[in-house]
Amino acid sequence: MSIKYLGEHFDLHTGGVDNIFPHHEDEIAQSEGFSGQQFVNYWIHAQHLLADGQKMAKSTGNAYTCAEIEARGFDPMALRYFYTTALYRSRLNFTFRALQAAQTSLDRLRALAYRLVTESDNE
């Protein structure tokens, strides 16, 4: 599928750390065997998102949709902000307490941006 949409060679391929072996190694062998050239320049493998200390997954019932997050009164941008608080190679532990902290930080950031814009408009 990747060759169909991206060509026989592309720069960046991403996935979870659990896909390194055997999935991505098999993908390299199959693609390079087919094309005869290097498949991907750079691989980025991210850690799993945790929920209350356990791997988040629908099968364990600890995954949340954006609609569920919003129904609890959180701004979806707070969730995006929360995701940016960890490096992609480190595990991020989702809790509603951590999401509330992200919401508070985002609100402060927005207030600062508003003050900067309105004060610069007054000068």
Short mmCIF file of N, CA and C in Angstrom, two decimals:
data_model
loop_
_atom_site.label_atom_id
_atom_site.label_comp_id
_atom_site.label_asym_id
_atom_site.label_seq_id
_atom_site.Cartn_x
_atom_site.Cartn_y
_atom_site.Cartn_z
N MET A 1 0.82 -1.18 0.00
CA MET A 1 0.00 0.00 0.00
C MET A 1 0.88 1.26 0.00
N SER A 2 1.95 1.26 0.79
CA SER A 2 2.80 2.45 0.83
C SER A 2 3.44 2.72 -0.52
N ILE A 3 3.86 1.67 -1.22
CA ILE A 3 4.46 1.85 -2.55
C ILE A 3 3.43 2.42 -3.51
N LYS A 4 2.20 1.98 -3.41
CA LYS A 4 1.14 2.48 -4.29
C LYS A 4 0.94 3.98 -4.11
N TYR A 5 0.94 4.45 -2.86
CA TYR A 5 0.62 5.86 -2.60
C TYR A 5 1.84 6.76 -2.44
N LEU A 6 2.99 6.20 -2.04
CA LEU A 6 4.17 7.02 -1.77
C LEU A 6 5.35 6.74 -2.69
N GLY A 7 5.27 5.68 -3.46
CA GLY A 7 6.37 5.31 -4.34
C GLY A 7 7.25 4.25 -3.72
N GLU A 8 8.26 3.82 -4.46
CA GLU A 8 9.14 2.75 -4.00
C GLU A 8 10.13 3.19 -2.94
N HIS A 9 10.32 4.49 -2.79
CA HIS A 9 11.25 5.03 -1.80
C HIS A 9 10.64 6.30 -1.22
N PHE A 10 10.69 6.42 0.10
CA PHE A 10 10.25 7.67 0.72
C PHE A 10 11.08 7.97 1.96
N ASP A 11 10.98 9.19 2.44
CA ASP A 11 11.86 9.67 3.49
C ASP A 11 11.53 9.17 4.89
N LEU A 12 10.26 9.17 5.25
CA LEU A 12 9.89 8.96 6.64
C LEU A 12 8.79 7.93 6.78
N HIS A 13 8.99 7.02 7.71
CA HIS A 13 7.98 6.00 8.03
C HIS A 13 7.84 5.98 9.54
N THR A 14 6.61 5.98 10.04
CA THR A 14 6.39 6.00 11.48
C THR A 14 5.62 4.77 11.94
N GLY A 15 5.65 4.55 13.22
CA GLY A 15 4.89 3.45 13.81
C GLY A 15 5.21 3.34 15.29
N GLY A 16 4.55 2.41 15.93
CA GLY A 16 4.79 2.16 17.34
C GLY A 16 5.99 1.27 17.54
N VAL A 17 6.58 1.33 18.74
CA VAL A 17 7.76 0.52 19.03
C VAL A 17 7.46 -0.97 18.91
N ASP A 18 6.21 -1.35 19.09
CA ASP A 18 5.85 -2.76 18.98
C ASP A 18 5.85 -3.26 17.54
N ASN A 19 5.98 -2.36 16.57
CA ASN A 19 5.99 -2.74 15.16
C ASN A 19 7.39 -2.90 14.58
N ILE A 20 8.43 -2.60 15.36
CA ILE A 20 9.79 -2.70 14.82
C ILE A 20 10.06 -4.11 14.33
N PHE A 21 9.87 -5.08 15.20
CA PHE A 21 10.03 -6.48 14.81
C PHE A 21 8.75 -7.20 15.17
N PRO A 22 8.19 -7.95 14.30
CA PRO A 22 8.68 -8.30 12.96
C PRO A 22 8.09 -7.44 11.85
N HIS A 23 7.08 -6.62 12.17
CA HIS A 23 6.32 -5.95 11.11
C HIS A 23 7.19 -5.06 10.21
N HIS A 24 7.92 -4.11 10.80
CA HIS A 24 8.69 -3.19 9.96
C HIS A 24 9.89 -3.86 9.31
N GLU A 25 10.52 -4.80 9.99
CA GLU A 25 11.63 -5.52 9.36
C GLU A 25 11.13 -6.34 8.18
N ASP A 26 9.96 -6.95 8.30
CA ASP A 26 9.37 -7.68 7.17
C ASP A 26 9.01 -6.73 6.04
N GLU A 27 8.48 -5.56 6.40
CA GLU A 27 8.11 -4.57 5.39
C GLU A 27 9.33 -4.11 4.60
N ILE A 28 10.45 -3.92 5.29
CA ILE A 28 11.70 -3.55 4.61
C ILE A 28 12.13 -4.66 3.65
N ALA A 29 12.14 -5.90 4.13
CA ALA A 29 12.58 -7.03 3.30
C ALA A 29 11.70 -7.18 2.06
N GLN A 30 10.40 -7.09 2.23
CA GLN A 30 9.48 -7.25 1.10
C GLN A 30 9.62 -6.10 0.11
N SER A 31 9.67 -4.87 0.61
CA SER A 31 9.72 -3.70 -0.27
C SER A 31 11.04 -3.60 -1.01
N GLU A 32 12.15 -3.83 -0.30
CA GLU A 32 13.45 -3.74 -0.95
C GLU A 32 13.68 -4.93 -1.87
N GLY A 33 13.12 -6.08 -1.53
CA GLY A 33 13.19 -7.23 -2.44
C GLY A 33 12.43 -6.97 -3.72
N PHE A 34 11.32 -6.27 -3.61
CA PHE A 34 10.49 -5.94 -4.76
C PHE A 34 11.13 -4.87 -5.64
N SER A 35 11.62 -3.79 -5.00
CA SER A 35 12.09 -2.64 -5.77
C SER A 35 13.59 -2.67 -6.07
N GLY A 36 14.36 -3.37 -5.24
CA GLY A 36 15.81 -3.38 -5.43
C GLY A 36 16.50 -2.13 -4.94
N GLN A 37 15.79 -1.28 -4.19
CA GLN A 37 16.39 -0.06 -3.65
C GLN A 37 15.97 0.14 -2.20
N GLN A 38 16.69 1.07 -1.54
CA GLN A 38 16.36 1.37 -0.14
C GLN A 38 14.92 1.82 -0.05
N PHE A 39 14.20 1.28 0.93
CA PHE A 39 12.78 1.54 1.08
C PHE A 39 12.50 2.89 1.74
N VAL A 40 13.12 3.13 2.90
CA VAL A 40 12.84 4.32 3.70
C VAL A 40 14.15 4.90 4.22
N ASN A 41 14.25 6.23 4.26
CA ASN A 41 15.44 6.88 4.81
C ASN A 41 15.45 6.89 6.34
N TYR A 42 14.32 7.24 6.94
CA TYR A 42 14.26 7.40 8.39
C TYR A 42 13.01 6.73 8.96
N TRP A 43 13.21 6.04 10.07
CA TRP A 43 12.11 5.40 10.79
C TRP A 43 11.94 6.12 12.12
N ILE A 44 10.71 6.42 12.49
CA ILE A 44 10.41 6.99 13.80
C ILE A 44 9.43 6.06 14.49
N HIS A 45 9.84 5.54 15.63
CA HIS A 45 8.99 4.64 16.40
C HIS A 45 8.64 5.31 17.73
N ALA A 46 7.36 5.49 17.95
CA ALA A 46 6.88 6.16 19.16
C ALA A 46 6.50 5.14 20.23
N GLN A 47 6.60 5.57 21.47
CA GLN A 47 6.15 4.75 22.58
C GLN A 47 4.62 4.74 22.64
N HIS A 48 4.10 3.83 23.43
CA HIS A 48 2.65 3.74 23.59
C HIS A 48 2.15 4.80 24.56
N LEU A 49 0.92 5.20 24.35
CA LEU A 49 0.25 6.08 25.29
C LEU A 49 -0.30 5.22 26.42
N LEU A 50 -0.02 5.63 27.64
CA LEU A 50 -0.54 4.92 28.80
C LEU A 50 -1.79 5.63 29.32
N ALA A 51 -2.64 4.89 29.99
CA ALA A 51 -3.80 5.46 30.68
C ALA A 51 -3.77 4.91 32.09
N ASP A 52 -3.57 5.81 33.03
CA ASP A 52 -3.44 5.41 34.43
C ASP A 52 -2.39 4.31 34.60
N GLY A 53 -1.29 4.43 33.87
CA GLY A 53 -0.16 3.52 34.03
C GLY A 53 -0.19 2.26 33.19
N GLN A 54 -1.27 2.02 32.44
CA GLN A 54 -1.36 0.83 31.59
C GLN A 54 -1.49 1.24 30.13
N LYS A 55 -0.99 0.41 29.22
CA LYS A 55 -1.08 0.71 27.80
C LYS A 55 -2.53 0.97 27.42
N MET A 56 -2.76 2.12 26.77
CA MET A 56 -4.11 2.47 26.36
C MET A 56 -4.50 1.63 25.16
N ALA A 57 -5.67 1.02 25.25
CA ALA A 57 -6.17 0.19 24.15
C ALA A 57 -7.68 0.04 24.28
N LYS A 58 -8.34 -0.01 23.15
CA LYS A 58 -9.79 -0.23 23.17
C LYS A 58 -10.12 -1.56 23.83
N SER A 59 -9.28 -2.56 23.59
CA SER A 59 -9.56 -3.90 24.11
C SER A 59 -9.53 -3.97 25.64
N THR A 60 -8.78 -3.07 26.28
CA THR A 60 -8.75 -3.06 27.74
C THR A 60 -9.77 -2.10 28.34
N GLY A 61 -10.44 -1.34 27.47
CA GLY A 61 -11.47 -0.43 27.95
C GLY A 61 -10.96 0.85 28.55
N ASN A 62 -9.69 1.17 28.35
CA ASN A 62 -9.14 2.40 28.91
C ASN A 62 -8.78 3.42 27.84
N ALA A 63 -9.44 3.34 26.70
CA ALA A 63 -9.24 4.31 25.62
C ALA A 63 -10.42 5.27 25.60
N TYR A 64 -10.15 6.50 25.23
CA TYR A 64 -11.18 7.52 25.20
C TYR A 64 -11.24 8.16 23.82
N THR A 65 -12.43 8.46 23.37
CA THR A 65 -12.58 9.19 22.11
C THR A 65 -12.54 10.69 22.42
N CYS A 66 -12.34 11.46 21.38
CA CYS A 66 -12.34 12.92 21.54
C CYS A 66 -13.71 13.37 22.06
N ALA A 67 -14.78 12.76 21.57
CA ALA A 67 -16.13 13.11 22.03
C ALA A 67 -16.28 12.85 23.53
N GLU A 68 -15.70 11.77 24.02
CA GLU A 68 -15.77 11.47 25.46
C GLU A 68 -14.97 12.49 26.27
N ILE A 69 -13.85 12.92 25.73
CA ILE A 69 -13.04 13.94 26.39
C ILE A 69 -13.82 15.26 26.46
N GLU A 70 -14.44 15.63 25.34
CA GLU A 70 -15.24 16.85 25.30
C GLU A 70 -16.44 16.76 26.24
N ALA A 71 -17.08 15.59 26.32
CA ALA A 71 -18.24 15.41 27.19
C ALA A 71 -17.87 15.62 28.66
N ARG A 72 -16.61 15.42 28.99
CA ARG A 72 -16.14 15.65 30.36
C ARG A 72 -15.74 17.11 30.58
N GLY A 73 -15.95 17.95 29.57
CA GLY A 73 -15.73 19.38 29.71
C GLY A 73 -14.36 19.87 29.30
N PHE A 74 -13.58 19.04 28.63
CA PHE A 74 -12.24 19.45 28.21
C PHE A 74 -12.25 19.96 26.78
N ASP A 75 -11.42 20.95 26.53
CA ASP A 75 -11.20 21.47 25.19
C ASP A 75 -10.32 20.46 24.44
N PRO A 76 -10.69 20.08 23.21
CA PRO A 76 -9.84 19.15 22.45
C PRO A 76 -8.41 19.67 22.28
N MET A 77 -8.24 20.98 22.24
CA MET A 77 -6.89 21.53 22.14
C MET A 77 -6.06 21.24 23.39
N ALA A 78 -6.72 21.07 24.53
CA ALA A 78 -6.00 20.70 25.75
C ALA A 78 -5.40 19.30 25.60
N LEU A 79 -6.13 18.43 24.92
CA LEU A 79 -5.61 17.08 24.67
C LEU A 79 -4.40 17.16 23.73
N ARG A 80 -4.50 17.98 22.70
CA ARG A 80 -3.36 18.15 21.79
C ARG A 80 -2.16 18.73 22.54
N TYR A 81 -2.43 19.71 23.39
CA TYR A 81 -1.36 20.31 24.19
C TYR A 81 -0.73 19.25 25.09
N PHE A 82 -1.56 18.43 25.71
CA PHE A 82 -1.06 17.35 26.58
C PHE A 82 -0.10 16.45 25.82
N TYR A 83 -0.44 16.10 24.59
CA TYR A 83 0.42 15.22 23.79
C TYR A 83 1.79 15.84 23.54
N THR A 84 1.86 17.15 23.47
CA THR A 84 3.14 17.81 23.19
C THR A 84 4.04 17.89 24.41
N THR A 85 3.55 17.46 25.57
CA THR A 85 4.35 17.59 26.79
C THR A 85 5.36 16.46 26.97
N ALA A 86 5.37 15.50 26.07
CA ALA A 86 6.32 14.39 26.18
C ALA A 86 7.06 14.22 24.86
N LEU A 87 8.29 13.76 24.94
CA LEU A 87 9.04 13.41 23.75
C LEU A 87 8.42 12.17 23.12
N TYR A 88 8.51 12.04 21.82
CA TYR A 88 7.86 10.93 21.14
C TYR A 88 8.42 9.57 21.56
N ARG A 89 9.64 9.52 22.05
CA ARG A 89 10.23 8.25 22.47
C ARG A 89 9.98 7.91 23.93
N SER A 90 9.30 8.79 24.63
CA SER A 90 9.01 8.50 26.04
C SER A 90 7.52 8.20 26.19
N ARG A 91 7.22 7.43 27.19
CA ARG A 91 5.83 7.08 27.44
C ARG A 91 5.12 8.25 28.10
N LEU A 92 3.92 8.48 27.67
CA LEU A 92 3.09 9.54 28.21
C LEU A 92 1.93 8.88 28.94
N ASN A 93 1.73 9.23 30.20
CA ASN A 93 0.68 8.63 31.02
C ASN A 93 -0.52 9.56 31.07
N PHE A 94 -1.59 9.16 30.40
CA PHE A 94 -2.82 9.94 30.38
C PHE A 94 -3.61 9.70 31.65
N THR A 95 -3.89 10.80 32.35
CA THR A 95 -4.85 10.78 33.45
C THR A 95 -5.69 12.04 33.31
N PHE A 96 -6.86 12.03 33.89
CA PHE A 96 -7.68 13.24 33.80
C PHE A 96 -7.09 14.37 34.63
N ARG A 97 -6.32 14.03 35.64
CA ARG A 97 -5.62 15.06 36.40
C ARG A 97 -4.56 15.73 35.52
N ALA A 98 -3.82 14.93 34.75
CA ALA A 98 -2.81 15.48 33.83
C ALA A 98 -3.48 16.30 32.73
N LEU A 99 -4.64 15.84 32.26
CA LEU A 99 -5.36 16.58 31.23
C LEU A 99 -5.86 17.91 31.79
N GLN A 100 -6.29 17.92 33.06
CA GLN A 100 -6.71 19.18 33.69
C GLN A 100 -5.54 20.15 33.78
N ALA A 101 -4.36 19.64 34.11
CA ALA A 101 -3.16 20.49 34.16
C ALA A 101 -2.85 21.06 32.78
N ALA A 102 -3.02 20.24 31.74
CA ALA A 102 -2.80 20.71 30.37
C ALA A 102 -3.83 21.78 30.01
N GLN A 103 -5.08 21.58 30.44
CA GLN A 103 -6.13 22.57 30.18
C GLN A 103 -5.78 23.90 30.84
N THR A 104 -5.31 23.84 32.08
CA THR A 104 -4.92 25.06 32.80
C THR A 104 -3.76 25.75 32.09
N SER A 105 -2.76 25.00 31.68
CA SER A 105 -1.62 25.58 30.96
C SER A 105 -2.05 26.20 29.64
N LEU A 106 -2.93 25.53 28.93
CA LEU A 106 -3.43 26.06 27.66
C LEU A 106 -4.21 27.35 27.89
N ASP A 107 -5.04 27.39 28.92
CA ASP A 107 -5.80 28.61 29.23
C ASP A 107 -4.86 29.77 29.54
N ARG A 108 -3.79 29.49 30.28
CA ARG A 108 -2.81 30.54 30.59
C ARG A 108 -2.09 31.01 29.33
N LEU A 109 -1.75 30.09 28.47
CA LEU A 109 -1.07 30.43 27.22
C LEU A 109 -1.97 31.30 26.34
N ARG A 110 -3.24 30.93 26.26
CA ARG A 110 -4.19 31.73 25.48
C ARG A 110 -4.37 33.12 26.07
N ALA A 111 -4.44 33.22 27.39
CA ALA A 111 -4.59 34.52 28.04
C ALA A 111 -3.37 35.40 27.76
N LEU A 112 -2.19 34.81 27.81
CA LEU A 112 -0.97 35.56 27.50
C LEU A 112 -0.98 36.03 26.05
N ALA A 113 -1.35 35.16 25.14
CA ALA A 113 -1.40 35.54 23.72
C ALA A 113 -2.40 36.66 23.50
N TYR A 114 -3.54 36.59 24.17
CA TYR A 114 -4.55 37.64 24.05
C TYR A 114 -4.01 38.97 24.56
N ARG A 115 -3.36 38.94 25.73
CA ARG A 115 -2.79 40.17 26.28
C ARG A 115 -1.73 40.76 25.35
N LEU A 116 -0.89 39.92 24.80
CA LEU A 116 0.16 40.41 23.89
C LEU A 116 -0.44 41.06 22.66
N VAL A 117 -1.48 40.46 22.11
CA VAL A 117 -2.11 41.02 20.91
C VAL A 117 -2.83 42.32 21.24
N THR A 118 -3.60 42.34 22.32
CA THR A 118 -4.36 43.55 22.64
C THR A 118 -3.46 44.69 23.08
N GLU A 119 -2.39 44.38 23.82
CA GLU A 119 -1.48 45.44 24.25
C GLU A 119 -0.67 45.99 23.08
N SER A 120 -0.30 45.14 22.14
CA SER A 120 0.45 45.64 20.98
C SER A 120 -0.46 46.43 20.05
N ASP A 121 -1.76 46.12 20.04
CA ASP A 121 -2.71 46.89 19.23
C ASP A 121 -2.92 48.29 19.80
N ASN A 122 -2.73 48.44 21.11
CA ASN A 122 -2.94 49.74 21.77
C ASN A 122 -1.74 50.66 21.63
N GLU A 123 -0.63 50.15 21.16
CA GLU A 123 0.58 50.98 21.05
C GLU A 123 0.68 51.66 19.72
#
